[in-house]
Short mmCIF file of C-alpha atoms in Angstrom, two decimals:
data_model
loop_
_atom_site.label_atom_id
_atom_site.label_comp_id
_atom_site.label_asym_id
_atom_site.label_seq_id
_atom_site.Cartn_x
_atom_site.Cartn_y
_atom_site.Cartn_z
CA MET A 1 -118.05 -43.61 -10.49
CA ALA A 2 -117.52 -47.33 -10.67
CA LYS A 3 -119.37 -50.45 -12.06
CA VAL A 4 -119.03 -53.30 -9.83
CA LEU A 5 -120.03 -57.16 -10.57
CA ILE A 6 -121.39 -59.19 -7.75
CA ILE A 7 -121.02 -62.64 -8.20
CA GLY A 8 -123.26 -64.75 -5.49
CA ALA A 9 -126.67 -63.96 -4.18
CA GLY A 10 -126.85 -65.74 -0.78
CA GLY A 11 -127.14 -63.74 2.49
CA VAL A 12 -123.32 -62.05 1.79
CA GLY A 13 -124.23 -61.54 -1.87
CA ASN A 14 -127.33 -59.67 -0.52
CA VAL A 15 -125.81 -57.38 1.89
CA VAL A 16 -122.56 -56.63 -0.46
CA ALA A 17 -125.57 -55.17 -2.92
CA GLN A 18 -127.64 -53.55 -0.46
CA LYS A 19 -124.25 -51.77 0.81
CA CYS A 20 -123.32 -51.04 -2.81
CA ALA A 21 -126.54 -49.16 -3.44
CA GLN A 22 -125.96 -47.01 -0.20
CA VAL A 23 -123.13 -45.85 -1.59
CA SER A 24 -124.01 -44.94 -5.28
CA THR A 25 -121.76 -41.77 -5.32
CA VAL A 26 -119.05 -44.45 -5.91
CA PHE A 27 -121.05 -47.67 -7.15
CA SER A 28 -123.00 -46.09 -9.53
CA GLU A 29 -124.00 -49.79 -11.42
CA ILE A 30 -124.40 -52.86 -9.90
CA VAL A 31 -124.70 -56.06 -11.55
CA LEU A 32 -125.93 -59.18 -9.36
CA ALA A 33 -124.86 -62.51 -10.95
CA SER A 34 -125.55 -66.40 -9.67
CA ARG A 35 -126.57 -69.51 -10.97
CA THR A 36 -129.85 -68.99 -9.89
CA LYS A 37 -131.43 -65.52 -11.48
CA GLN A 38 -134.32 -65.91 -8.98
CA LYS A 39 -132.37 -65.21 -6.27
CA CYS A 40 -130.45 -62.02 -7.83
CA ASP A 41 -134.03 -60.76 -8.43
CA ALA A 42 -135.42 -60.96 -5.20
CA ILE A 43 -132.40 -59.28 -3.79
CA ALA A 44 -132.96 -56.56 -6.27
CA ALA A 45 -136.60 -56.23 -5.82
CA ALA A 46 -136.00 -55.61 -1.93
CA ILE A 47 -133.27 -52.93 -2.95
CA ARG A 48 -135.14 -51.01 -5.42
CA GLN A 49 -137.78 -50.75 -2.41
CA THR A 50 -135.58 -48.66 -0.43
CA TYR A 51 -133.52 -47.27 -3.27
CA PRO A 52 -135.53 -46.72 -6.10
CA GLN A 53 -132.95 -45.06 -8.18
CA VAL A 54 -130.26 -47.60 -7.93
CA ASN A 55 -128.38 -48.69 -11.31
CA LEU A 56 -129.03 -52.45 -10.49
CA SER A 57 -129.29 -55.08 -13.11
CA THR A 58 -129.41 -59.33 -12.07
CA THR A 59 -128.33 -61.77 -14.76
CA GLN A 60 -127.15 -65.69 -14.49
CA VAL A 61 -123.72 -67.34 -14.53
CA ASP A 62 -122.52 -70.65 -13.54
CA ALA A 63 -119.08 -69.74 -11.92
CA ASP A 64 -117.60 -73.19 -11.87
CA HIS A 65 -116.94 -72.43 -15.77
CA THR A 66 -114.25 -69.67 -16.38
CA GLN A 67 -115.45 -68.84 -20.24
CA GLU A 68 -118.69 -67.95 -18.77
CA VAL A 69 -117.46 -65.56 -16.13
CA VAL A 70 -115.10 -64.27 -19.10
CA ALA A 71 -118.23 -63.64 -21.45
CA LEU A 72 -120.28 -61.92 -18.43
CA ILE A 73 -117.12 -59.65 -17.70
CA ASN A 74 -116.67 -58.84 -21.45
CA ASP A 75 -120.52 -58.01 -21.47
CA VAL A 76 -121.06 -56.16 -18.12
CA ARG A 77 -117.61 -54.66 -18.59
CA PRO A 78 -117.04 -53.79 -14.63
CA ASP A 79 -114.20 -51.99 -12.83
CA ILE A 80 -114.14 -54.62 -10.15
CA VAL A 81 -115.64 -58.57 -9.38
CA VAL A 82 -116.71 -59.11 -6.07
CA ASN A 83 -116.53 -62.84 -5.73
CA VAL A 84 -119.08 -64.26 -2.69
CA ALA A 85 -119.81 -67.15 -4.57
CA LEU A 86 -118.41 -70.53 -3.36
CA PRO A 87 -114.84 -70.79 -2.23
CA TYR A 88 -114.62 -73.88 -4.77
CA GLN A 89 -115.03 -71.12 -7.49
CA ASP A 90 -112.36 -68.78 -6.73
CA LEU A 91 -109.82 -69.96 -8.92
CA SER A 92 -112.25 -69.91 -12.07
CA ILE A 93 -113.35 -66.02 -11.34
CA MET A 94 -109.64 -65.24 -10.69
CA ASP A 95 -108.93 -66.89 -14.27
CA ALA A 96 -111.49 -64.93 -15.74
CA CYS A 97 -110.64 -61.64 -14.06
CA LEU A 98 -106.93 -61.78 -15.16
CA GLU A 99 -108.07 -63.11 -18.70
CA THR A 100 -110.41 -59.78 -18.88
CA GLY A 101 -108.23 -57.23 -16.93
CA VAL A 102 -110.31 -56.84 -14.24
CA ASP A 103 -109.95 -56.11 -10.73
CA TYR A 104 -110.82 -58.97 -7.87
CA LEU A 105 -112.05 -59.45 -4.35
CA ASP A 106 -112.89 -62.13 -2.61
CA THR A 107 -114.09 -63.06 1.37
CA ALA A 108 -112.98 -66.52 1.82
CA ASN A 109 -109.76 -68.63 0.03
CA TYR A 110 -110.32 -71.68 -2.05
CA GLU A 111 -111.23 -74.96 -1.18
CA PRO A 112 -110.57 -77.89 -3.41
CA PRO A 113 -114.00 -79.46 -4.16
CA HIS A 114 -112.83 -82.99 -2.98
CA GLU A 115 -110.76 -82.13 -0.20
CA ALA A 116 -112.01 -80.46 3.42
CA LYS A 117 -109.03 -78.05 3.33
CA PHE A 118 -108.12 -74.56 2.65
CA GLU A 119 -104.82 -72.66 2.10
CA TYR A 120 -104.00 -69.42 0.24
CA LYS A 121 -101.00 -71.13 -1.90
CA TRP A 122 -103.19 -71.75 -4.98
CA GLN A 123 -104.53 -68.14 -5.01
CA TRP A 124 -101.11 -66.45 -3.94
CA ALA A 125 -99.69 -68.33 -7.28
CA TYR A 126 -101.46 -65.78 -9.25
CA HIS A 127 -99.47 -62.81 -7.60
CA GLU A 128 -97.20 -62.38 -10.63
CA LYS A 129 -99.84 -62.93 -13.32
CA TYR A 130 -101.86 -60.13 -11.63
CA GLN A 131 -98.69 -57.99 -11.51
CA GLN A 132 -98.03 -58.29 -15.11
CA ALA A 133 -101.57 -57.44 -15.98
CA GLY A 134 -101.78 -54.36 -13.88
CA ILE A 135 -104.69 -55.86 -12.01
CA THR A 136 -105.40 -56.49 -7.98
CA ALA A 137 -106.54 -59.15 -6.21
CA VAL A 138 -107.72 -58.55 -2.47
CA LEU A 139 -108.08 -62.00 -0.77
CA GLY A 140 -110.19 -62.36 2.30
CA CYS A 141 -112.23 -59.11 2.90
CA GLY A 142 -115.08 -60.40 4.89
CA PHE A 143 -114.59 -60.34 8.93
CA ASP A 144 -112.67 -63.23 9.31
CA PRO A 145 -110.60 -63.61 7.44
CA GLY A 146 -110.74 -59.68 6.79
CA VAL A 147 -111.57 -57.41 9.36
CA THR A 148 -109.42 -59.45 12.06
CA GLY A 149 -106.26 -59.11 9.50
CA ILE A 150 -106.89 -55.14 9.53
CA PHE A 151 -107.35 -55.15 12.96
CA THR A 152 -104.00 -56.92 13.34
CA ALA A 153 -102.25 -54.42 11.00
CA PHE A 154 -103.89 -51.39 12.53
CA ALA A 155 -102.46 -52.65 15.86
CA LEU A 156 -98.91 -52.89 14.36
CA LYS A 157 -98.84 -49.65 12.68
CA HIS A 158 -100.45 -47.45 15.64
CA HIS A 159 -99.66 -49.58 18.94
CA PHE A 160 -97.02 -51.55 18.88
CA ASP A 161 -93.43 -52.25 17.49
CA GLU A 162 -93.54 -56.14 17.46
CA ILE A 163 -96.88 -58.25 18.01
CA HIS A 164 -95.56 -61.48 19.57
CA TYR A 165 -99.12 -63.41 20.45
CA LEU A 166 -102.35 -63.10 18.60
CA ASP A 167 -105.47 -64.44 19.64
CA ILE A 168 -108.62 -64.12 17.25
CA VAL A 169 -111.57 -64.57 19.18
CA ASP A 170 -115.06 -65.11 17.54
CA CYS A 171 -118.24 -65.30 19.46
CA ASN A 172 -122.06 -65.78 17.76
CA ALA A 173 -124.25 -65.41 20.94
CA GLY A 174 -127.56 -65.39 18.88
CA ASP A 175 -130.40 -67.52 19.10
CA HIS A 176 -132.08 -68.43 15.40
CA GLY A 177 -134.69 -70.78 17.32
CA GLN A 178 -133.59 -73.71 15.26
CA ALA A 179 -132.60 -77.20 16.70
CA PHE A 180 -129.52 -77.11 14.26
CA ALA A 181 -128.60 -74.58 11.59
CA THR A 182 -125.37 -72.97 10.18
CA ASN A 183 -124.87 -69.28 10.04
CA PHE A 184 -123.23 -69.50 6.26
CA ASN A 185 -123.05 -72.21 3.63
CA PRO A 186 -123.64 -75.67 5.40
CA GLU A 187 -121.09 -77.50 3.31
CA ILE A 188 -118.38 -74.80 3.79
CA ASN A 189 -119.07 -74.29 7.40
CA ILE A 190 -119.07 -78.08 8.42
CA ARG A 191 -116.18 -78.91 6.41
CA GLU A 192 -114.33 -75.84 8.14
CA ILE A 193 -115.01 -76.79 11.67
CA THR A 194 -114.83 -80.68 11.39
CA GLN A 195 -111.12 -80.56 10.45
CA ASN A 196 -108.42 -80.82 12.59
CA GLY A 197 -107.54 -77.59 14.58
CA ARG A 198 -104.31 -75.88 13.90
CA TYR A 199 -102.29 -73.04 15.48
CA TYR A 200 -98.82 -71.13 15.25
CA LYS A 201 -96.45 -71.67 17.64
CA ASP A 202 -92.50 -70.68 17.36
CA GLY A 203 -92.36 -70.79 13.94
CA GLU A 204 -94.29 -74.21 13.67
CA TRP A 205 -97.92 -75.27 13.30
CA VAL A 206 -99.33 -77.38 16.07
CA GLU A 207 -101.89 -79.74 14.89
CA ILE A 208 -104.67 -80.99 17.50
CA GLU A 209 -108.11 -82.93 16.91
CA PRO A 210 -111.20 -81.08 16.37
CA PHE A 211 -113.01 -79.63 19.28
CA SER A 212 -109.94 -80.56 21.71
CA ILE A 213 -109.04 -77.43 23.49
CA ARG A 214 -111.85 -75.59 24.93
CA GLN A 215 -112.04 -72.57 27.25
CA LEU A 216 -114.68 -69.89 28.58
CA ILE A 217 -113.53 -66.45 26.92
CA ASP A 218 -115.49 -63.44 28.15
CA TYR A 219 -117.02 -61.33 25.52
CA PRO A 220 -117.95 -57.72 25.73
CA GLU A 221 -121.69 -57.10 26.25
CA ILE A 222 -122.05 -60.96 25.98
CA GLY A 223 -120.06 -62.62 29.01
CA PRO A 224 -118.13 -65.94 29.21
CA ARG A 225 -118.84 -68.35 26.20
CA PRO A 226 -117.32 -71.68 25.71
CA SER A 227 -114.82 -71.23 22.71
CA TYR A 228 -112.89 -73.89 20.95
CA LEU A 229 -109.72 -73.37 19.18
CA LEU A 230 -109.83 -74.29 15.20
CA TYR A 231 -107.85 -73.33 12.34
CA HIS A 232 -108.90 -70.27 10.34
CA GLU A 233 -107.18 -69.08 6.99
CA GLU A 234 -106.13 -65.80 8.17
CA LEU A 235 -104.09 -67.09 10.59
CA GLU A 236 -101.77 -68.46 7.51
CA SER A 237 -101.32 -64.96 5.81
CA LEU A 238 -100.89 -63.19 8.88
CA VAL A 239 -98.06 -65.37 10.33
CA LYS A 240 -96.35 -64.56 6.82
CA HIS A 241 -97.06 -60.84 6.89
CA ILE A 242 -96.71 -59.75 10.17
CA PRO A 243 -93.46 -60.09 11.39
CA GLY A 244 -92.59 -61.26 14.74
CA ILE A 245 -95.32 -63.21 15.73
CA LYS A 246 -94.32 -65.99 17.70
CA GLN A 247 -98.14 -67.68 18.45
CA ALA A 248 -101.11 -67.10 16.40
CA ARG A 249 -104.58 -68.52 17.21
CA PHE A 250 -108.43 -68.54 16.31
CA TRP A 251 -111.22 -69.52 18.80
CA MET A 252 -114.91 -69.79 18.11
CA THR A 253 -117.71 -70.08 19.91
CA PHE A 254 -120.12 -73.24 20.06
CA SER A 255 -122.79 -74.46 22.15
CA ASP A 256 -123.26 -77.71 24.05
CA SER A 257 -126.38 -78.02 21.73
CA TYR A 258 -124.34 -77.42 18.51
CA ILE A 259 -121.67 -79.74 19.18
CA THR A 260 -123.81 -82.53 20.23
CA HIS A 261 -125.88 -82.23 16.79
CA LEU A 262 -122.55 -82.00 15.11
CA ARG A 263 -121.06 -85.21 16.62
CA VAL A 264 -124.23 -87.38 16.10
CA LEU A 265 -124.06 -86.47 12.43
CA GLN A 266 -120.29 -87.06 12.05
CA ASN A 267 -120.94 -90.46 13.82
CA VAL A 268 -123.58 -91.63 11.56
CA GLY A 269 -121.44 -90.01 8.30
CA MET A 270 -123.77 -87.32 7.57
CA THR A 271 -120.77 -84.87 7.48
CA SER A 272 -118.67 -87.14 4.89
CA ILE A 273 -117.71 -85.46 1.57
CA GLU A 274 -117.17 -88.89 -0.03
CA PRO A 275 -120.11 -90.04 -2.36
CA VAL A 276 -122.29 -93.01 -1.34
CA ASN A 277 -124.63 -95.14 -3.72
CA TYR A 278 -128.22 -94.33 -2.90
CA GLU A 279 -130.77 -96.20 -5.04
CA GLY A 280 -128.51 -96.17 -8.33
CA HIS A 281 -127.17 -92.54 -7.75
CA GLU A 282 -123.96 -90.92 -6.37
CA ILE A 283 -124.72 -88.65 -3.55
CA VAL A 284 -122.40 -86.73 -1.39
CA PRO A 285 -123.60 -86.98 2.51
CA LEU A 286 -122.67 -83.37 3.43
CA LYS A 287 -124.40 -81.94 0.18
CA PHE A 288 -127.68 -83.85 0.92
CA LEU A 289 -127.34 -82.53 4.49
CA LYS A 290 -127.00 -79.05 3.05
CA ALA A 291 -130.22 -79.43 1.17
CA VAL A 292 -132.31 -80.78 4.26
CA LEU A 293 -130.93 -77.83 6.88
CA PRO A 294 -132.43 -74.33 6.96
CA GLN A 295 -131.09 -71.77 4.50
CA PRO A 296 -128.58 -69.31 6.41
CA SER A 297 -130.27 -66.43 4.73
CA SER A 298 -133.52 -67.70 6.18
CA LEU A 299 -132.50 -67.03 9.69
CA GLY A 300 -132.17 -63.72 9.88
CA GLU A 301 -135.71 -62.60 10.49
CA THR A 302 -136.13 -64.46 14.17
CA TYR A 303 -132.41 -64.00 15.08
CA GLN A 304 -131.74 -62.42 18.26
CA GLY A 305 -128.48 -61.63 20.16
CA LYS A 306 -125.05 -60.34 18.95
CA THR A 307 -121.59 -61.54 17.48
CA SER A 308 -118.58 -60.19 19.08
CA ILE A 309 -115.53 -60.29 17.12
CA GLY A 310 -112.19 -59.50 17.77
CA CYS A 311 -108.59 -59.65 18.41
CA HIS A 312 -106.17 -60.04 21.70
CA ILE A 313 -102.85 -58.88 20.91
CA ARG A 314 -99.58 -58.82 22.95
CA GLY A 315 -96.28 -57.23 22.05
CA ILE A 316 -93.61 -54.81 22.59
CA LYS A 317 -94.11 -50.64 22.28
CA ASP A 318 -91.07 -48.68 23.25
CA GLY A 319 -89.32 -51.79 25.08
CA GLN A 320 -92.20 -52.45 27.38
CA GLU A 321 -94.90 -55.27 27.19
CA LYS A 322 -98.43 -54.33 25.94
CA THR A 323 -101.61 -56.01 25.50
CA TYR A 324 -104.74 -54.57 23.21
CA TYR A 325 -107.97 -55.84 22.25
CA VAL A 326 -110.05 -54.39 19.56
CA TYR A 327 -113.22 -55.96 18.28
CA ASN A 328 -116.92 -55.24 16.88
CA ASN A 329 -120.28 -56.14 18.25
CA CYS A 330 -123.04 -56.98 15.77
CA ASP A 331 -126.85 -56.84 16.65
CA HIS A 332 -128.48 -59.67 14.46
CA ALA A 333 -131.90 -58.36 14.69
CA ALA A 334 -130.33 -54.58 13.48
CA ALA A 335 -129.01 -56.25 10.94
CA TYR A 336 -131.72 -57.72 9.66
CA GLN A 337 -133.76 -54.82 9.71
CA GLU A 338 -131.75 -52.74 7.62
CA VAL A 339 -130.86 -54.94 4.87
CA GLY A 340 -132.65 -58.05 5.70
CA ALA A 341 -129.50 -60.53 6.72
CA GLN A 342 -128.59 -61.83 10.06
CA ALA A 343 -125.23 -60.39 11.57
CA ILE A 344 -122.80 -63.23 10.08
CA ALA A 345 -123.75 -62.12 6.61
CA TYR A 346 -123.63 -58.50 7.59
CA THR A 347 -120.13 -58.73 8.92
CA THR A 348 -118.94 -60.50 6.21
CA GLY A 349 -120.54 -58.50 3.44
CA VAL A 350 -119.58 -54.76 4.49
CA PRO A 351 -115.87 -55.46 4.81
CA ALA A 352 -116.42 -56.67 1.35
CA MET A 353 -118.14 -53.65 0.12
CA ILE A 354 -115.58 -51.63 1.84
CA GLY A 355 -112.69 -53.26 0.16
CA ALA A 356 -114.18 -52.84 -3.25
CA LEU A 357 -114.68 -49.31 -2.63
CA LEU A 358 -111.25 -48.61 -1.71
CA VAL A 359 -109.90 -50.81 -4.82
CA VAL A 360 -112.16 -48.67 -7.25
CA THR A 361 -111.10 -45.28 -5.51
CA GLY A 362 -107.46 -46.01 -5.60
CA LYS A 363 -106.52 -46.33 -1.92
CA TRP A 364 -105.86 -49.76 -2.17
CA LYS A 365 -105.07 -50.38 -5.76
CA LYS A 366 -101.90 -51.92 -7.02
CA PRO A 367 -100.96 -54.87 -9.32
CA GLY A 368 -100.82 -58.49 -7.41
CA VAL A 369 -102.26 -60.57 -5.42
CA PHE A 370 -102.74 -59.47 -1.71
CA ASN A 371 -104.21 -60.34 1.76
CA VAL A 372 -106.03 -57.12 3.44
CA GLU A 373 -103.33 -56.91 6.21
CA GLN A 374 -100.70 -55.97 3.52
CA PHE A 375 -103.10 -52.68 2.68
CA ASP A 376 -102.86 -49.53 4.64
CA PRO A 377 -105.42 -50.35 7.42
CA ASP A 378 -106.67 -46.57 8.23
CA PRO A 379 -108.82 -45.95 5.34
CA PHE A 380 -110.55 -48.94 5.91
CA MET A 381 -110.76 -48.53 9.73
CA GLU A 382 -112.21 -44.81 9.31
CA LYS A 383 -115.02 -46.41 6.95
CA LEU A 384 -116.03 -49.49 9.04
CA GLY A 385 -117.98 -47.41 11.63
CA THR A 386 -119.34 -45.34 8.88
CA TYR A 387 -121.07 -48.28 7.10
CA GLY A 388 -122.22 -50.27 9.79
CA LEU A 389 -119.54 -52.10 12.08
CA PRO A 390 -118.12 -49.57 15.03
CA TRP A 391 -115.15 -51.07 16.55
CA HIS A 392 -114.02 -50.76 19.77
CA GLU A 393 -110.56 -50.83 21.64
CA GLU A 394 -109.09 -51.87 25.09
CA PHE A 395 -105.79 -51.34 26.32
CA ASP A 396 -104.12 -53.42 29.19
CA SER A 397 -106.61 -56.04 28.51
CA SER A 398 -106.67 -58.82 31.37
CA VAL A 399 -108.09 -61.52 29.63
CA GLU A 400 -106.12 -64.71 29.95
CA LEU A 401 -106.00 -67.29 27.54
CA VAL A 402 -104.68 -70.91 27.67
CA ASP A 403 -101.44 -72.08 26.70
#
């Protein structure tokens, strides 16, 4: 029996809290905290309608300030902190967990607020401190990053002697009915996809212009969709932790309409993170854009269609070349019916709950800072379908991706 403190009350925070409530035999007490307590209260009210006996409380915290988080942890005394707040706040929450001796888990790596760049170096730097404190930090335990890393580790453990080529493919074939919207925090989402693309090849990183490499990829139950080569954070950890990788890439689908809207916004400066003076006040254009776009948590009610995320892998087994594809498809409407969230939030929140469960039950408990592929993938894969994200395998997959 464990107490979990969830920091963040957006779409993913809602899913994590809902899923923890479903596993009350492990998570005997849930505390949900955010800068805006009303958001926590709304989530709690929805959960209590389905799980009236759940031990759930809400509170306010500004996760930008380490000492506020320290005070909250000392008051709540949780067994683990699940961070689904903004990536800017990862380090302040990790500092608080270090000071209080509490295990930590997040779904996205740290990004400095004033630079559109994400990498793991800032969080990996905590490894020895967490080791000495005897506490565990699990980084990037959403879907991508998260499940994609576990898929890769599972493939290496069970199907390959060496993995040489990895292509992570992410398709959202859903329709939310909006002219333009992002499926998670608009500020983070747009920063992520407008930076230069990058992929790993033969021991080096190759940088490309955003959206400059495009391919039609065939997704199960969906069909061919235009997909673009982007940089995504799990590539950095996977090429470090999975030996023998010669090439690693990440592909994501975008509709022509989405790309058109995004380019117009870029051309007029609305995606900039540099402050501008407006009527005597400094504003960041991207933050203003975030304020006028639909909230991702509001998209679920009308969302139709599916997501499909997986790993195409080529490598060697018993001296022979082998191909393997492992993936999950998630239905937006089904996710909303279960937890009141669209599939993007669902596919991030479910893995976060499972990761926290494995830490508090000891299966993923070891001192230090780790990415998910550094743990045994089997207990996670065993639970993934049980808690709503069934996975599928294809052997000798014939999908050809451009070199």
